[in-house]
């Protein structure tokens, strides 16, 4: 730092002693900055201006399409409706184009209830592009009376989107009676009920918080598994043990239900939502993997064995298949221990002359299935149906336990706890096919599979088997289920030297006791496997026609194999000898995979000569010698082809060099011609301008001559009239007037002659300037011709120098 300061101080002292040096430096800096400024100011933008956006939705669609990104219009439209949907899109996005049709269908059905707005957030001049930051499109936001935005992250399909909009329009379900409450709790897995007394206040303070909690829960629950309801009648509220005003009840099927702890938590929107999602329980989950490489499915499979059910689902209609699967899942999770199936509860007086026993069923609803087995003859009173607030009344005797072969409570009796998941067939059918669904299977039928990621196994339910038996067989200690092998279906069996093996044909081909099998394990993504294709092809040619040996390969990337036949790396080669399939041998990893090594490996581990059954009667030595001679001939032909290719490449190189020099010469001539063409165009424009000026002047002279002729004719007419009126006095005056007119005419003619002289001088001056320009052009062309001749001589000298250098290289 001190050194820099010293240098600056020394430079300042020199400038003080020599001020002309400082002025020269300043002038030099200005001279450099000025050309750069002028050059940059003259640069024109080469980016074409974008075209104005067009409407994304048809004009007849019942929605407002703000294709110019008018974000201020969105605020105005949101104030006009209670529920609004805003669809942010980019016109080029394929997902937006696909979602456009579904948005139109929903808008046609709900146009009377919901305000639909579409905004182009990609137009660079719109406010949406400047104020909103989106990392993907489309983005769908819903607003409920200015509450929002509630972002929709589910499938952009009309039925899913309409179902979500209906939940936003009606976030709370009003339950006027006990029957309605019972129906609500039985239809939904997770239910939240709030009790508010509207008699004391037209709008209780806690009701708004509960309403906002229901809207806030939609952001975390896209499938609507958690439903919110409100009760205003105290008698209905007592059915779920709610007696205090502004109480919230969380209904659970497996464990005891809960009431929001007002003494421990604040009654706020966030607190209610957190409490619901922390304590909720679900026996079956909906998952929606996005795309073919989603991590959401893997995260669920990492938790343990999973039962995936693919079924056609429409959230707007009731689904009988979904109800059946949910009932099985509920039956699987309900325990069968002593505490869950008490023998008898406290005795209650059912009537004045009878006393019966009440059986508590709050911990497991599936107990109703087994209460039907109670003998009516041994009980005083048995209800014919079960309700959330009704009670099973039986006599004080043992309730029959579920049989051990039932799936009721199997979760607690097995070490293989299953998790139940649902997927929509219409959205995830490719995944179902990859897991074993047949291509000809109807999508209206469910496809059920169990995946155990830890054991790397999965099982598929046959349509003839029951789901309960499928789950019970999986949970057994020694499961009788067979692992499902997913394999690629071979379209057509073609005759080839190497047989392609799939999951279906593996055992039939490899375990054939009458043949030796040499099997190559490969995959499409394996680069080393592709290199070995020609090696195996040559080996197969050696044994062509031999019925005792099969050369095959299997793509393990697309075909699952039994565990005992898998390998640890690719490529791998295994040999399965006939009559001794259990004594398979693996090709050594440290040995190169060449034709001689593979041939030696086959001969060493086979218990017979592979050519014994070929039918040709050839000896092994002669067969190998013939193959060796064929290989030598191929190598010799390849050497000759290589020499011919080298000669052709040298000729092409010389031709390319000559063409390069010729191209350079043509480019130089083209540049000169373009420069000369530019000068000629400039000269042509200059001559055209001069000619137009001359034509303009001649036109002015013609106009002036016409005016003079008109004035002269008028004067003559005036003189004639004056002579007729004045008589002899007029004659004298006419004589004087005529003389005066003649004098004026002579003056005008004199002026015209002077004007013509001046024009003639101007033309002569222009001709002299034109001759000077032409002389300069001829001199310039002479100089260019001399420069070209000088360049030609220089190129000839360079060519001679290169030839001398090449001659020296060849001599050396």
PDB file of N, CA, C and O in Angstrom, residues 583-636:
ATOM      1  N   UNK A 583     -25.165 -77.456 -10.562  1.00  0.00           N
ATOM      2  CA  UNK A 583     -23.716 -77.220 -10.549  1.00  0.00           C
ATOM      3  C   UNK A 583     -23.344 -76.162 -11.582  1.00  0.00           C
ATOM      4  O   UNK A 583     -22.392 -76.309 -12.344  1.00  0.00           O
ATOM      5  N   UNK A 584     -24.108 -75.075 -11.605  1.00  0.00           N
ATOM      6  CA  UNK A 584     -23.808 -73.979 -12.541  1.00  0.00           C
ATOM      7  C   UNK A 584     -22.486 -73.318 -12.173  1.00  0.00           C
ATOM      8  O   UNK A 584     -22.085 -73.266 -10.996  1.00  0.00           O
ATOM      9  N   UNK A 585     -21.798 -72.808 -13.184  1.00  0.00           N
ATOM     10  CA  UNK A 585     -20.457 -72.234 -13.014  1.00  0.00           C
ATOM     11  C   UNK A 585     -20.471 -70.811 -13.577  1.00  0.00           C
ATOM     12  O   UNK A 585     -21.058 -70.551 -14.640  1.00  0.00           O
ATOM     13  N   UNK A 586     -19.800 -69.913 -12.880  1.00  0.00           N
ATOM     14  CA  UNK A 586     -19.702 -68.530 -13.321  1.00  0.00           C
ATOM     15  C   UNK A 586     -18.359 -68.297 -13.994  1.00  0.00           C
ATOM     16  O   UNK A 586     -17.322 -68.777 -13.518  1.00  0.00           O
ATOM     17  N   UNK A 587     -18.393 -67.557 -15.090  1.00  0.00           N
ATOM     18  CA  UNK A 587     -17.158 -67.228 -15.799  1.00  0.00           C
ATOM     19  C   UNK A 587     -16.273 -66.374 -14.906  1.00  0.00           C
ATOM     20  O   UNK A 587     -16.745 -65.410 -14.284  1.00  0.00           O
ATOM     21  N   UNK A 588     -14.967 -66.679 -14.812  1.00  0.00           N
ATOM     22  CA  UNK A 588     -14.088 -65.926 -13.901  1.00  0.00           C
ATOM     23  C   UNK A 588     -14.070 -64.440 -14.234  1.00  0.00           C
ATOM     24  O   UNK A 588     -13.983 -64.040 -15.399  1.00  0.00           O
ATOM     25  N   UNK A 589     -14.140 -63.609 -13.189  1.00  0.00           N
ATOM     26  CA  UNK A 589     -14.191 -62.167 -13.389  1.00  0.00           C
ATOM     27  C   UNK A 589     -12.859 -61.593 -13.838  1.00  0.00           C
ATOM     28  O   UNK A 589     -12.825 -60.570 -14.524  1.00  0.00           O
ATOM     29  N   UNK A 590     -11.741 -62.234 -13.450  1.00  0.00           N
ATOM     30  CA  UNK A 590     -10.423 -61.709 -13.809  1.00  0.00           C
ATOM     31  C   UNK A 590      -9.927 -62.223 -15.157  1.00  0.00           C
ATOM     32  O   UNK A 590      -8.773 -61.996 -15.532  1.00  0.00           O
ATOM     33  N   UNK A 591     -10.766 -62.921 -15.891  1.00  0.00           N
ATOM     34  CA  UNK A 591     -10.395 -63.431 -17.215  1.00  0.00           C
ATOM     35  C   UNK A 591     -11.085 -62.594 -18.294  1.00  0.00           C
ATOM     36  O   UNK A 591     -12.303 -62.359 -18.204  1.00  0.00           O
ATOM     37  N   UNK A 592     -10.361 -62.127 -19.312  1.00  0.00           N
ATOM     38  CA  UNK A 592     -11.005 -61.344 -20.377  1.00  0.00           C
ATOM     39  C   UNK A 592     -12.057 -62.173 -21.114  1.00  0.00           C
ATOM     40  O   UNK A 592     -11.858 -63.362 -21.384  1.00  0.00           O
ATOM     41  N   UNK A 593     -13.164 -61.536 -21.435  1.00  0.00           N
ATOM     42  CA  UNK A 593     -14.245 -62.218 -22.162  1.00  0.00           C
ATOM     43  C   UNK A 593     -13.961 -62.150 -23.654  1.00  0.00           C
ATOM     44  O   UNK A 593     -14.424 -61.256 -24.358  1.00  0.00           O
ATOM     45  N   UNK A 594     -13.177 -63.103 -24.132  1.00  0.00           N
ATOM     46  CA  UNK A 594     -12.878 -63.225 -25.559  1.00  0.00           C
ATOM     47  C   UNK A 594     -13.443 -64.543 -26.064  1.00  0.00           C
ATOM     48  O   UNK A 594     -13.834 -65.412 -25.288  1.00  0.00           O
ATOM     49  N   UNK A 595     -13.460 -64.698 -27.373  1.00  0.00           N
ATOM     50  CA  UNK A 595     -14.003 -65.916 -27.966  1.00  0.00           C
ATOM     51  C   UNK A 595     -13.205 -67.147 -27.541  1.00  0.00           C
ATOM     52  O   UNK A 595     -13.788 -68.167 -27.131  1.00  0.00           O
ATOM     53  N   UNK A 596     -11.870 -67.145 -27.596  1.00  0.00           N
ATOM     54  CA  UNK A 596     -11.128 -68.347 -27.141  1.00  0.00           C
ATOM     55  C   UNK A 596     -11.363 -68.674 -25.676  1.00  0.00           C
ATOM     56  O   UNK A 596     -11.513 -69.853 -25.320  1.00  0.00           O
ATOM     57  N   UNK A 597     -11.406 -67.640 -24.797  1.00  0.00           N
ATOM     58  CA  UNK A 597     -11.610 -67.894 -23.371  1.00  0.00           C
ATOM     59  C   UNK A 597     -13.005 -68.459 -23.100  1.00  0.00           C
ATOM     60  O   UNK A 597     -13.171 -69.382 -22.285  1.00  0.00           O
ATOM     61  N   UNK A 598     -14.016 -67.901 -23.776  1.00  0.00           N
ATOM     62  CA  UNK A 598     -15.365 -68.428 -23.590  1.00  0.00           C
ATOM     63  C   UNK A 598     -15.484 -69.847 -24.130  1.00  0.00           C
ATOM     64  O   UNK A 598     -16.151 -70.701 -23.522  1.00  0.00           O
ATOM     65  N   UNK A 599     -14.836 -70.119 -25.259  1.00  0.00           N
ATOM     66  CA  UNK A 599     -14.876 -71.465 -25.825  1.00  0.00           C
ATOM     67  C   UNK A 599     -14.188 -72.463 -24.898  1.00  0.00           C
ATOM     68  O   UNK A 599     -14.686 -73.571 -24.655  1.00  0.00           O
ATOM     69  N   UNK A 600     -13.053 -72.063 -24.347  1.00  0.00           N
ATOM     70  CA  UNK A 600     -12.342 -72.939 -23.404  1.00  0.00           C
ATOM     71  C   UNK A 600     -13.186 -73.169 -22.143  1.00  0.00           C
ATOM     72  O   UNK A 600     -13.212 -74.265 -21.576  1.00  0.00           O
ATOM     73  N   UNK A 601     -13.899 -72.118 -21.702  1.00  0.00           N
ATOM     74  CA  UNK A 601     -14.762 -72.227 -20.508  1.00  0.00           C
ATOM     75  C   UNK A 601     -15.910 -73.213 -20.749  1.00  0.00           C
ATOM     76  O   UNK A 601     -16.220 -74.053 -19.891  1.00  0.00           O
ATOM     77  N   UNK A 602     -16.516 -73.184 -21.937  1.00  0.00           N
ATOM     78  CA  UNK A 602     -17.616 -74.098 -22.250  1.00  0.00           C
ATOM     79  C   UNK A 602     -17.110 -75.535 -22.344  1.00  0.00           C
ATOM     80  O   UNK A 602     -17.701 -76.476 -21.800  1.00  0.00           O
ATOM     81  N   UNK A 603     -15.979 -75.748 -23.040  1.00  0.00           N
ATOM     82  CA  UNK A 603     -15.446 -77.108 -23.204  1.00  0.00           C
ATOM     83  C   UNK A 603     -14.985 -77.706 -21.878  1.00  0.00           C
ATOM     84  O   UNK A 603     -15.055 -78.915 -21.662  1.00  0.00           O
ATOM     85  N   UNK A 604     -14.515 -76.833 -20.989  1.00  0.00           N
ATOM     86  CA  UNK A 604     -13.988 -77.331 -19.722  1.00  0.00           C
ATOM     87  C   UNK A 604     -15.098 -77.836 -18.791  1.00  0.00           C
ATOM     88  O   UNK A 604     -14.901 -78.826 -18.076  1.00  0.00           O
ATOM     89  N   UNK A 605     -16.276 -77.191 -18.814  1.00  0.00           N
ATOM     90  CA  UNK A 605     -17.319 -77.520 -17.848  1.00  0.00           C
ATOM     91  C   UNK A 605     -18.464 -78.330 -18.444  1.00  0.00           C
ATOM     92  O   UNK A 605     -19.417 -78.644 -17.734  1.00  0.00           O
ATOM     93  N   UNK A 606     -18.402 -78.647 -19.712  1.00  0.00           N
ATOM     94  CA  UNK A 606     -19.426 -79.513 -20.290  1.00  0.00           C
ATOM     95  C   UNK A 606     -18.953 -80.963 -20.232  1.00  0.00           C
ATOM     96  O   UNK A 606     -17.756 -81.247 -20.389  1.00  0.00           O
ATOM     97  N   UNK A 607     -19.904 -81.862 -19.995  1.00  0.00           N
ATOM     98  CA  UNK A 607     -19.542 -83.273 -19.854  1.00  0.00           C
ATOM     99  C   UNK A 607     -19.547 -83.999 -21.185  1.00  0.00           C
ATOM    100  O   UNK A 607     -19.497 -85.231 -21.218  1.00  0.00           O
ATOM    101  N   UNK A 608     -19.631 -83.318 -22.330  1.00  0.00           N
ATOM    102  CA  UNK A 608     -19.590 -83.928 -23.645  1.00  0.00           C
ATOM    103  C   UNK A 608     -19.074 -82.896 -24.626  1.00  0.00           C
ATOM    104  O   UNK A 608     -19.015 -81.702 -24.333  1.00  0.00           O
ATOM    105  N   UNK A 609     -18.637 -83.362 -25.798  1.00  0.00           N
ATOM    106  CA  UNK A 609     -18.164 -82.426 -26.816  1.00  0.00           C
ATOM    107  C   UNK A 609     -19.362 -81.761 -27.461  1.00  0.00           C
ATOM    108  O   UNK A 609     -20.294 -82.425 -27.903  1.00  0.00           O
ATOM    109  N   UNK A 610     -19.408 -80.435 -27.554  1.00  0.00           N
ATOM    110  CA  UNK A 610     -20.568 -79.741 -28.082  1.00  0.00           C
ATOM    111  C   UNK A 610     -20.844 -80.075 -29.533  1.00  0.00           C
ATOM    112  O   UNK A 610     -21.929 -79.802 -30.027  1.00  0.00           O
ATOM    113  N   UNK A 611     -19.898 -80.661 -30.246  1.00  0.00           N
ATOM    114  CA  UNK A 611     -20.145 -80.927 -31.673  1.00  0.00           C
ATOM    115  C   UNK A 611     -20.572 -82.380 -31.922  1.00  0.00           C
ATOM    116  O   UNK A 611     -20.679 -82.798 -33.059  1.00  0.00           O
ATOM    117  N   UNK A 612     -20.785 -83.144 -30.831  1.00  0.00           N
ATOM    118  CA  UNK A 612     -21.160 -84.532 -31.039  1.00  0.00           C
ATOM    119  C   UNK A 612     -22.515 -84.646 -31.712  1.00  0.00           C
ATOM    120  O   UNK A 612     -22.749 -85.491 -32.553  1.00  0.00           O
ATOM    121  N   UNK A 613     -23.453 -83.741 -31.351  1.00  0.00           N
ATOM    122  CA  UNK A 613     -24.797 -83.830 -31.866  1.00  0.00           C
ATOM    123  C   UNK A 613     -25.044 -82.834 -32.984  1.00  0.00           C
ATOM    124  O   UNK A 613     -26.173 -82.533 -33.317  1.00  0.00           O
ATOM    125  N   UNK A 614     -23.999 -82.270 -33.528  1.00  0.00           N
ATOM    126  CA  UNK A 614     -24.190 -81.295 -34.596  1.00  0.00           C
ATOM    127  C   UNK A 614     -24.576 -81.952 -35.900  1.00  0.00           C
ATOM    128  O   UNK A 614     -25.060 -81.313 -36.815  1.00  0.00           O
ATOM    129  N   UNK A 615     -24.283 -83.232 -36.063  1.00  0.00           N
ATOM    130  CA  UNK A 615     -24.675 -83.951 -37.274  1.00  0.00           C
ATOM    131  C   UNK A 615     -23.706 -83.780 -38.414  1.00  0.00           C
ATOM    132  O   UNK A 615     -23.940 -84.261 -39.526  1.00  0.00           O
ATOM    133  N   UNK A 616     -22.611 -83.090 -38.191  1.00  0.00           N
ATOM    134  CA  UNK A 616     -21.676 -82.849 -39.295  1.00  0.00           C
ATOM    135  C   UNK A 616     -20.494 -83.814 -39.264  1.00  0.00           C
ATOM    136  O   UNK A 616     -19.772 -83.953 -40.243  1.00  0.00           O
ATOM    137  N   UNK A 617     -20.254 -84.415 -38.125  1.00  0.00           N
ATOM    138  CA  UNK A 617     -19.151 -85.371 -38.014  1.00  0.00           C
ATOM    139  C   UNK A 617     -17.785 -84.725 -38.084  1.00  0.00           C
ATOM    140  O   UNK A 617     -16.818 -85.375 -38.439  1.00  0.00           O
ATOM    141  N   UNK A 618     -17.661 -83.459 -37.774  1.00  0.00           N
ATOM    142  CA  UNK A 618     -16.374 -82.774 -37.860  1.00  0.00           C
ATOM    143  C   UNK A 618     -15.606 -82.970 -36.571  1.00  0.00           C
ATOM    144  O   UNK A 618     -16.166 -83.020 -35.491  1.00  0.00           O
ATOM    145  N   UNK A 619     -14.313 -83.145 -36.670  1.00  0.00           N
ATOM    146  CA  UNK A 619     -13.454 -83.283 -35.504  1.00  0.00           C
ATOM    147  C   UNK A 619     -13.264 -81.920 -34.853  1.00  0.00           C
ATOM    148  O   UNK A 619     -13.328 -80.887 -35.516  1.00  0.00           O
ATOM    149  N   UNK A 620     -12.977 -81.921 -33.541  1.00  0.00           N
ATOM    150  CA  UNK A 620     -12.809 -80.622 -32.880  1.00  0.00           C
ATOM    151  C   UNK A 620     -11.639 -79.835 -33.420  1.00  0.00           C
ATOM    152  O   UNK A 620     -11.696 -78.620 -33.573  1.00  0.00           O
ATOM    153  N   UNK A 621     -10.505 -80.530 -33.744  1.00  0.00           N
ATOM    154  CA  UNK A 621      -9.338 -79.792 -34.211  1.00  0.00           C
ATOM    155  C   UNK A 621      -9.607 -79.159 -35.567  1.00  0.00           C
ATOM    156  O   UNK A 621      -9.265 -78.004 -35.792  1.00  0.00           O
ATOM    157  N   UNK A 622     -10.230 -79.914 -36.497  1.00  0.00           N
ATOM    158  CA  UNK A 622     -10.502 -79.342 -37.817  1.00  0.00           C
ATOM    159  C   UNK A 622     -11.502 -78.199 -37.725  1.00  0.00           C
ATOM    160  O   UNK A 622     -11.402 -77.208 -38.460  1.00  0.00           O
ATOM    161  N   UNK A 623     -12.479 -78.323 -36.838  1.00  0.00           N
ATOM    162  CA  UNK A 623     -13.469 -77.256 -36.681  1.00  0.00           C
ATOM    163  C   UNK A 623     -12.821 -75.975 -36.181  1.00  0.00           C
ATOM    164  O   UNK A 623     -13.065 -74.878 -36.697  1.00  0.00           O
ATOM    165  N   UNK A 624     -11.937 -76.124 -35.191  1.00  0.00           N
ATOM    166  CA  UNK A 624     -11.257 -74.935 -34.663  1.00  0.00           C
ATOM    167  C   UNK A 624     -10.296 -74.348 -35.700  1.00  0.00           C
ATOM    168  O   UNK A 624     -10.153 -73.128 -35.814  1.00  0.00           O
ATOM    169  N   UNK A 625      -9.600 -75.214 -36.436  1.00  0.00           N
ATOM    170  CA  UNK A 625      -8.681 -74.691 -37.462  1.00  0.00           C
ATOM    171  C   UNK A 625      -9.441 -73.943 -38.541  1.00  0.00           C
ATOM    172  O   UNK A 625      -8.992 -72.882 -39.016  1.00  0.00           O
ATOM    173  N   UNK A 626     -10.596 -74.460 -38.950  1.00  0.00           N
ATOM    174  CA  UNK A 626     -11.377 -73.753 -39.968  1.00  0.00           C
ATOM    175  C   UNK A 626     -11.841 -72.391 -39.444  1.00  0.00           C
ATOM    176  O   UNK A 626     -11.781 -71.378 -40.156  1.00  0.00           O
ATOM    177  N   UNK A 627     -12.241 -72.380 -38.181  1.00  0.00           N
ATOM    178  CA  UNK A 627     -12.678 -71.097 -37.621  1.00  0.00           C
ATOM    179  C   UNK A 627     -11.502 -70.137 -37.483  1.00  0.00           C
ATOM    180  O   UNK A 627     -11.626 -68.926 -37.739  1.00  0.00           O
ATOM    181  N   UNK A 628     -10.315 -70.663 -37.112  1.00  0.00           N
ATOM    182  CA  UNK A 628      -9.124 -69.817 -36.993  1.00  0.00           C
ATOM    183  C   UNK A 628      -8.712 -69.259 -38.343  1.00  0.00           C
ATOM    184  O   UNK A 628      -8.342 -68.080 -38.463  1.00  0.00           O
ATOM    185  N   UNK A 629      -8.759 -70.087 -39.389  1.00  0.00           N
ATOM    186  CA  UNK A 629      -8.423 -69.590 -40.732  1.00  0.00           C
ATOM    187  C   UNK A 629      -9.417 -68.516 -41.177  1.00  0.00           C
ATOM    188  O   UNK A 629      -9.030 -67.519 -41.807  1.00  0.00           O
ATOM    189  N   UNK A 630     -10.692 -68.724 -40.855  1.00  0.00           N
ATOM    190  CA  UNK A 630     -11.683 -67.695 -41.218  1.00  0.00           C
ATOM    191  C   UNK A 630     -11.390 -66.381 -40.503  1.00  0.00           C
ATOM    192  O   UNK A 630     -11.482 -65.299 -41.094  1.00  0.00           O
ATOM    193  N   UNK A 631     -10.982 -66.476 -39.235  1.00  0.00           N
ATOM    194  CA  UNK A 631     -10.651 -65.254 -38.503  1.00  0.00           C
ATOM    195  C   UNK A 631      -9.411 -64.585 -39.080  1.00  0.00           C
ATOM    196  O   UNK A 631      -9.340 -63.350 -39.183  1.00  0.00           O
ATOM    197  N   UNK A 632      -8.397 -65.377 -39.505  1.00  0.00           N
ATOM    198  CA  UNK A 632      -7.197 -64.788 -40.108  1.00  0.00           C
ATOM    199  C   UNK A 632      -7.534 -64.084 -41.416  1.00  0.00           C
ATOM    200  O   UNK A 632      -6.979 -63.020 -41.715  1.00  0.00           O
ATOM    201  N   UNK A 633      -8.403 -64.712 -42.212  1.00  0.00           N
ATOM    202  CA  UNK A 633      -8.802 -64.043 -43.465  1.00  0.00           C
ATOM    203  C   UNK A 633      -9.526 -62.726 -43.177  1.00  0.00           C
ATOM    204  O   UNK A 633      -9.314 -61.724 -43.872  1.00  0.00           O
ATOM    205  N   UNK A 634     -10.349 -62.698 -42.153  1.00  0.00           N
ATOM    206  CA  UNK A 634     -11.028 -61.455 -41.817  1.00  0.00           C
ATOM    207  C   UNK A 634     -10.036 -60.383 -41.364  1.00  0.00           C
ATOM    208  O   UNK A 634     -10.167 -59.212 -41.739  1.00  0.00           O
ATOM    209  N   UNK A 635      -9.017 -60.796 -40.563  1.00  0.00           N
ATOM    210  CA  UNK A 635      -8.014 -59.817 -40.119  1.00  0.00           C
ATOM    211  C   UNK A 635      -7.224 -59.282 -41.303  1.00  0.00           C
ATOM    212  O   UNK A 635      -6.928 -58.073 -41.395  1.00  0.00           O
ATOM    213  N   UNK A 636      -6.852 -60.150 -42.259  1.00  0.00           N
ATOM    214  CA  UNK A 636      -6.096 -59.711 -43.431  1.00  0.00           C
ATOM    215  C   UNK A 636      -6.931 -58.742 -44.279  1.00  0.00           C
ATOM    216  O   UNK A 636      -6.412 -57.720 -44.767  1.00  0.00           O
TER     217      UNK A 636
END
